[in-house]
Amino acid sequence: MAIQPSNFMRKFFLECKKAFAIGILPVALLAGCDTLPDSAPTESGVKSAQSSRKKNTIGYGIVQISPDLITLLNSETPPLFSNIAQAPAQEHYNSDRAGAGDTLEIDVYEMGESLFTTRTSSNTASGIARRSNFPSILVNGDGTIDMPYVGHLMVDKLTSDEIADKIRAGLKGKSEAPQVLVRISKNLANSVIVYGDVKLNGRMPLTLHQEHLVDAVALAGGSLHDPEDTIVELTRHNQIATGPLKLIEDNPEQNILLEAGDRIHLIYEPRTYTVFGAAGKPVETSFSRSSVNLAEALARVGGPADSRADPNAVFIIRYESSTIAERLGLPVDSTKPTTPIVYQLDMMNPASFFLAEHFIMKNKDTILIANAKTNKVQKVFNLINTLIAPGMSAGRNF
């Protein structure tokens, strides 16, 4: 009685092998394929989902990686700090301007009778200028100061020389040939804030040396991490420009002059890409250097798995700038700065390996290696073989 089930199972397995060899599979066997687990869709599954409105709810498009695409991606303009609004040159370069919260040091020199000093035996000689010092006059919140014998003066955004001229004009007719010197001893208005991933967080005063973005980072002790993994966020006049510190270091035109009130935030953001599907090692991987191309990214995870991957269908999933998507002829939402795109590489074509070396990975890219079409069928036969092998072995023992 034990032999009969074994003979039946052996016969069923042999018939399945014969059907598979000639390309005819039982309907039930094909239906069973869809119930088996998989690590990724097939190439046809990805393309079918893309064309389905029900499944493709975010509206991604599929683009083949080609020489023209590489040229287009390499021409993409990086985020530019030079595009952020900048003040006129005469204000932009001059940091010697007073503002609310600043402290002024004022010296007044007078000939003859002095308005500010008491006559003594030491200052009665004619022809000797008398110096009166006002070491800490605070600029009020409305940009004004109060000066004895002069009154209420508006000094906001005025240089030290312009303030001196105003005080001298106010003393005219009250003092004999007054001369005025003004120095901004504590200049809060002409400063920037540097904070985040730097050694020294805080306020940095601007000087007549004309500090740039990289200068601010250096004066703050430098970034705590590599420039490639450090994002600089510059806020100016309610505008924000963002980009890697490496971009500013490598492009002098992006190392723009600082302006009073700028806020510079350094953010540590390690760049990674993720691999899913039929890869040798599905994992999140760090860039670990300034630039990584697609060929290197695939090699780091062992490439497509020989036993289950479809090398015709290596997909790179990313949110690309809407400008690039529009140039590729894809539908673009004008209200959104980015568009989801799936790039496809056919690794069965030797030319694709050259393209992979010029396709530069971006932060948060996802690589999806599709499963081979025969992968599920092979799983079914492996499952059948696992189930009937013990019975066949038992049958041979009788």
XYZ file of C-alpha atoms in Angstrom:
398
model
C 0.000 0.000 0.000
C 2.896 2.334 0.668
C 4.225 1.826 -2.889
C 1.110 3.196 -4.646
C 1.342 6.835 -3.430
C 5.043 6.830 -4.154
C 4.520 5.605 -7.712
C 1.797 8.215 -8.242
C 3.958 11.038 -6.981
C 6.904 9.840 -9.084
C 4.691 9.730 -12.165
C 3.274 13.223 -11.457
C 6.727 14.687 -11.035
C 7.999 13.092 -14.252
C 4.985 14.451 -16.141
C 5.648 17.942 -14.746
C 9.276 17.789 -15.833
C 8.234 16.637 -19.295
C 5.672 19.458 -19.574
C 8.204 22.022 -18.453
C 10.770 20.745 -20.983
C 8.402 21.239 -23.918
C 7.079 24.562 -22.605
C 3.604 23.357 -21.582
C 2.685 23.758 -17.935
C -0.499 22.663 -16.218
C -2.875 25.527 -15.562
C -2.928 24.727 -11.877
C 0.864 24.924 -11.781
C 0.892 28.370 -13.365
C -1.772 29.559 -10.964
C 0.308 28.335 -8.071
C 3.251 30.486 -9.191
C 1.416 33.661 -8.255
C 1.001 32.539 -4.664
C 4.735 32.150 -4.029
C 6.678 34.948 -2.329
C 9.095 37.118 -4.340
C 11.708 39.767 -3.543
C 10.832 41.988 -6.502
C 8.528 42.293 -9.520
C 9.546 41.218 -12.996
C 10.331 43.667 -15.771
C 6.866 43.182 -17.258
C 5.352 43.706 -13.808
C 7.059 47.083 -13.394
C 6.013 48.237 -16.859
C 2.480 46.955 -16.398
C 2.149 48.830 -13.111
C 3.487 52.003 -14.724
C 0.785 51.959 -17.396
C -1.986 51.258 -14.870
C -3.677 54.367 -13.457
C -4.870 52.335 -10.502
C -1.374 51.150 -9.532
C 0.707 54.137 -10.667
C -0.883 56.662 -8.325
C 2.210 58.920 -8.154
C 2.606 59.128 -11.933
C 6.141 57.833 -12.421
C 7.580 57.326 -15.891
C 10.139 54.797 -17.164
C 13.161 56.044 -19.122
C 15.873 53.907 -20.706
C 19.443 54.877 -19.805
C 21.137 56.059 -22.997
C 24.036 58.320 -24.031
C 21.585 61.186 -24.592
C 20.153 60.716 -21.097
C 23.652 60.757 -19.555
C 24.395 64.018 -21.391
C 21.123 65.538 -20.173
C 21.676 64.523 -16.524
C 25.254 65.794 -16.544
C 24.037 69.170 -17.803
C 21.703 69.603 -14.852
C 22.381 72.817 -12.964
C 23.144 72.225 -9.280
C 21.365 74.251 -6.587
C 22.867 77.720 -6.844
C 23.654 80.019 -3.941
C 24.529 82.681 -6.502
C 20.830 82.907 -7.430
C 19.771 84.108 -4.001
C 18.938 87.822 -3.736
C 21.968 90.034 -3.076
C 22.078 93.632 -1.950
C 23.541 96.414 -4.131
C 27.329 96.482 -4.170
C 27.746 99.642 -2.077
C 25.755 98.082 0.781
C 26.907 94.541 0.193
C 30.599 95.228 0.701
C 30.357 97.750 3.546
C 29.937 96.123 6.953
C 30.724 99.383 8.781
C 27.053 100.318 9.239
C 25.189 100.859 12.462
C 21.989 99.104 13.428
C 19.699 98.427 16.369
C 21.565 96.937 19.321
C 24.993 98.207 18.238
C 27.222 100.158 20.600
C 29.005 103.310 19.392
C 32.153 104.886 20.783
C 32.195 108.623 20.016
C 35.041 111.129 20.503
C 34.426 114.877 20.164
C 37.397 117.280 19.867
C 36.714 120.971 20.462
C 38.781 124.147 20.279
C 38.317 126.860 22.906
C 35.371 126.493 25.207
C 34.135 122.873 25.473
C 30.510 121.879 25.672
C 31.274 118.566 27.312
C 34.233 119.185 29.687
C 34.712 121.462 32.675
C 37.368 124.185 32.339
C 40.506 123.436 34.425
C 43.993 124.885 34.647
C 45.243 122.141 32.355
C 42.912 122.942 29.456
C 42.827 126.744 29.483
C 45.622 127.211 26.989
C 44.412 128.572 23.692
C 44.844 126.462 20.561
C 44.611 123.147 22.406
C 41.806 120.772 21.394
C 39.808 119.237 24.168
C 38.668 115.611 23.831
C 35.363 114.344 25.174
C 34.787 110.572 25.022
C 31.423 108.802 24.951
C 32.454 105.107 25.135
C 29.098 103.304 24.994
C 26.160 104.891 23.252
C 23.549 102.258 22.415
C 21.641 102.351 19.133
C 17.968 102.117 20.061
C 15.544 99.618 18.576
C 14.268 102.278 16.168
C 17.800 102.944 14.903
C 18.349 106.214 16.789
C 20.828 107.507 19.379
C 20.625 110.350 21.915
C 23.621 112.711 21.810
C 24.097 115.586 24.282
C 23.599 119.023 22.686
C 22.601 117.307 19.458
C 19.455 115.449 20.383
C 17.743 112.490 18.735
C 19.660 111.224 15.661
C 18.675 108.503 13.177
C 21.802 106.412 12.537
C 20.335 103.138 11.229
C 22.313 101.810 8.233
C 24.718 104.776 8.384
C 28.481 104.292 8.297
C 30.677 105.584 11.129
C 31.758 108.511 8.923
C 28.153 109.410 8.096
C 27.227 109.355 11.797
C 30.217 111.593 12.595
C 29.082 114.072 9.940
C 25.574 114.165 11.449
C 26.900 114.823 14.960
C 29.263 117.517 13.703
C 26.387 119.230 11.877
C 24.328 119.123 15.073
C 27.124 120.797 17.055
C 27.573 123.580 14.536
C 27.069 126.944 16.194
C 27.290 125.402 19.651
C 30.932 124.326 19.669
C 34.083 125.865 18.192
C 35.340 123.846 15.201
C 34.195 120.447 16.539
C 35.766 117.298 15.113
C 33.993 113.972 15.626
C 35.267 110.391 15.425
C 32.847 107.447 15.593
C 33.661 103.764 15.969
C 31.150 100.900 16.053
C 32.582 99.014 19.021
C 29.914 96.304 19.189
C 28.443 95.615 15.798
C 25.504 93.233 16.160
C 23.615 94.453 13.117
C 26.498 93.513 10.792
C 26.816 89.891 11.803
C 25.682 86.452 10.718
C 24.593 83.388 12.693
C 26.412 80.096 12.065
C 25.009 76.975 13.695
C 24.472 73.241 13.291
C 27.218 70.816 12.309
C 30.139 73.128 13.172
C 32.490 73.246 16.148
C 31.578 76.795 17.225
C 27.920 77.784 17.048
C 27.036 81.435 17.431
C 27.206 84.963 16.050
C 30.017 85.978 13.719
C 30.620 89.707 13.073
C 31.281 90.780 9.502
C 34.320 92.896 8.790
C 35.639 95.015 5.951
C 37.545 91.905 4.866
C 34.362 90.791 3.037
C 33.712 87.304 4.411
C 32.292 84.582 2.143
C 30.334 81.411 2.910
C 33.402 79.200 3.265
C 35.013 81.839 5.516
C 32.046 81.617 7.899
C 32.367 77.829 8.118
C 36.113 78.093 8.725
C 35.729 80.799 11.387
C 33.145 78.591 13.117
C 35.771 75.876 13.472
C 34.871 73.956 10.340
C 32.311 71.248 9.680
C 32.293 68.186 11.916
C 31.901 65.843 8.935
C 33.033 65.466 5.320
C 31.993 68.280 2.946
C 30.142 65.772 0.734
C 27.880 64.794 3.650
C 27.366 68.335 4.945
C 24.447 70.401 3.666
C 24.659 74.208 3.870
C 21.342 76.013 4.258
C 21.586 79.781 3.785
C 18.606 81.922 4.815
C 18.523 85.503 3.527
C 15.586 87.910 3.246
C 13.094 85.018 3.666
C 14.804 83.131 0.849
C 16.584 79.801 1.333
C 19.409 78.321 -0.743
C 20.575 74.770 -0.018
C 23.470 72.670 -1.292
C 26.409 70.495 -0.249
C 29.412 72.200 1.314
C 31.503 70.449 -1.339
C 29.606 72.374 -4.036
C 30.623 75.684 -2.469
C 34.245 74.602 -2.062
C 34.540 73.417 -5.678
C 32.661 76.315 -7.315
C 33.999 79.798 -6.463
C 30.913 81.455 -7.942
C 28.806 79.699 -5.280
C 31.039 80.932 -2.452
C 29.077 84.172 -2.264
C 29.686 87.185 -0.053
C 27.858 87.233 3.240
C 25.360 89.903 4.197
C 24.223 91.173 7.579
C 21.462 89.011 8.976
C 22.395 85.845 7.067
C 21.738 82.570 8.873
C 23.984 79.657 7.930
C 22.823 76.228 9.046
C 25.107 73.235 8.486
C 23.308 69.880 8.453
C 24.965 66.467 8.592
C 23.230 64.277 6.013
C 25.162 61.103 5.120
C 24.420 60.138 1.524
C 23.082 56.642 0.952
C 21.403 54.562 -1.715
C 19.225 51.481 -1.212
C 19.130 48.218 -3.155
C 16.098 45.926 -3.329
C 15.028 42.918 -5.331
C 17.150 40.153 -6.816
C 20.483 41.553 -5.665
C 23.364 39.712 -4.124
C 22.904 41.796 -0.984
C 19.801 44.003 -0.601
C 20.959 46.754 1.773
C 21.253 50.490 2.396
C 24.775 51.552 1.413
C 26.756 54.683 2.226
C 28.480 56.600 -0.559
C 31.689 56.793 1.530
C 33.291 59.115 -1.050
C 32.455 62.193 -3.075
C 30.955 60.432 -6.110
C 29.623 56.927 -6.854
C 28.434 55.745 -10.270
C 25.866 53.045 -11.003
C 28.457 50.391 -11.882
C 30.206 50.911 -8.541
C 26.905 50.947 -6.663
C 25.901 47.573 -8.117
C 29.327 46.052 -7.500
C 29.215 47.014 -3.822
C 26.134 44.852 -3.251
C 27.305 41.894 -5.330
C 25.410 42.819 -8.492
C 22.323 40.940 -9.760
C 21.927 37.454 -8.269
C 22.596 34.872 -11.005
C 19.950 32.435 -9.785
C 16.964 34.799 -9.729
C 17.700 38.207 -11.276
C 16.777 39.595 -14.667
C 19.840 41.595 -15.779
C 17.742 43.135 -18.561
C 15.832 45.073 -15.940
C 17.904 47.062 -13.445
C 15.818 50.042 -12.325
C 17.013 53.234 -10.613
C 14.170 55.001 -8.811
C 14.513 58.667 -7.902
C 12.714 61.982 -7.639
C 14.254 64.020 -10.444
C 13.932 67.757 -10.951
C 10.794 68.623 -12.895
C 12.970 70.503 -15.403
C 14.734 67.262 -16.350
C 11.443 65.342 -16.450
C 9.934 67.927 -18.770
C 12.922 67.716 -21.115
C 12.452 63.951 -21.160
C 8.871 64.422 -22.331
C 7.269 63.167 -19.121
C 4.117 64.719 -17.630
C 5.034 67.270 -14.954
C 3.041 68.815 -12.126
C 3.880 72.523 -12.288
C 3.231 72.905 -8.566
C 5.940 70.400 -7.596
C 9.728 70.857 -7.977
C 10.407 67.134 -8.508
C 8.924 64.274 -10.551
C 9.251 60.505 -9.894
C 11.246 58.747 -12.624
C 12.352 55.131 -13.050
C 15.530 54.708 -15.117
C 16.132 51.282 -16.696
C 19.478 49.688 -17.563
C 19.848 46.545 -19.706
C 22.951 44.804 -18.382
C 22.779 42.128 -21.106
C 23.974 44.795 -23.519
C 27.749 45.311 -23.099
C 27.365 48.995 -24.010
C 25.302 49.452 -20.863
C 28.363 48.899 -18.694
C 29.938 52.010 -20.186
C 26.735 53.938 -19.511
C 26.642 52.662 -15.928
C 30.069 54.188 -15.310
C 28.747 57.626 -16.291
C 25.391 57.411 -14.499
C 26.060 59.223 -11.217
C 24.117 58.096 -8.166
C 22.272 60.657 -6.067
C 21.450 60.700 -2.383
C 18.445 58.474 -1.520
C 18.404 56.711 -4.912
C 16.831 53.241 -4.922
C 18.093 50.413 -7.137
C 15.525 47.709 -7.916
C 16.787 44.553 -9.643
C 13.834 42.750 -11.216
C 13.244 39.040 -10.792
C 13.670 36.749 -13.786
C 10.424 35.614 -15.416
C 11.276 31.934 -14.814
C 12.018 32.528 -11.148
C 8.552 31.573 -9.904
C 8.357 28.523 -12.134
C 11.680 27.335 -10.791
C 10.377 27.866 -7.263
C 7.340 25.692 -8.035
C 9.495 22.817 -9.254
C 11.814 23.194 -6.299
C 8.770 23.000 -4.037
C 7.402 19.909 -5.836
C 10.805 18.274 -5.697
C 10.995 18.977 -1.952
C 7.559 17.436 -1.383
C 7.870 14.267 -3.446
C 11.554 13.492 -2.987
C 10.990 11.719 0.370
C 8.144 9.651 -1.146
C 10.221 8.665 -4.164
C 13.081 7.703 -1.913
C 10.729 5.621 0.223
C 9.292 3.945 -2.879
C 12.720 2.837 -4.032
C 13.291 1.159 -0.697
C 10.377 -1.247 -1.284
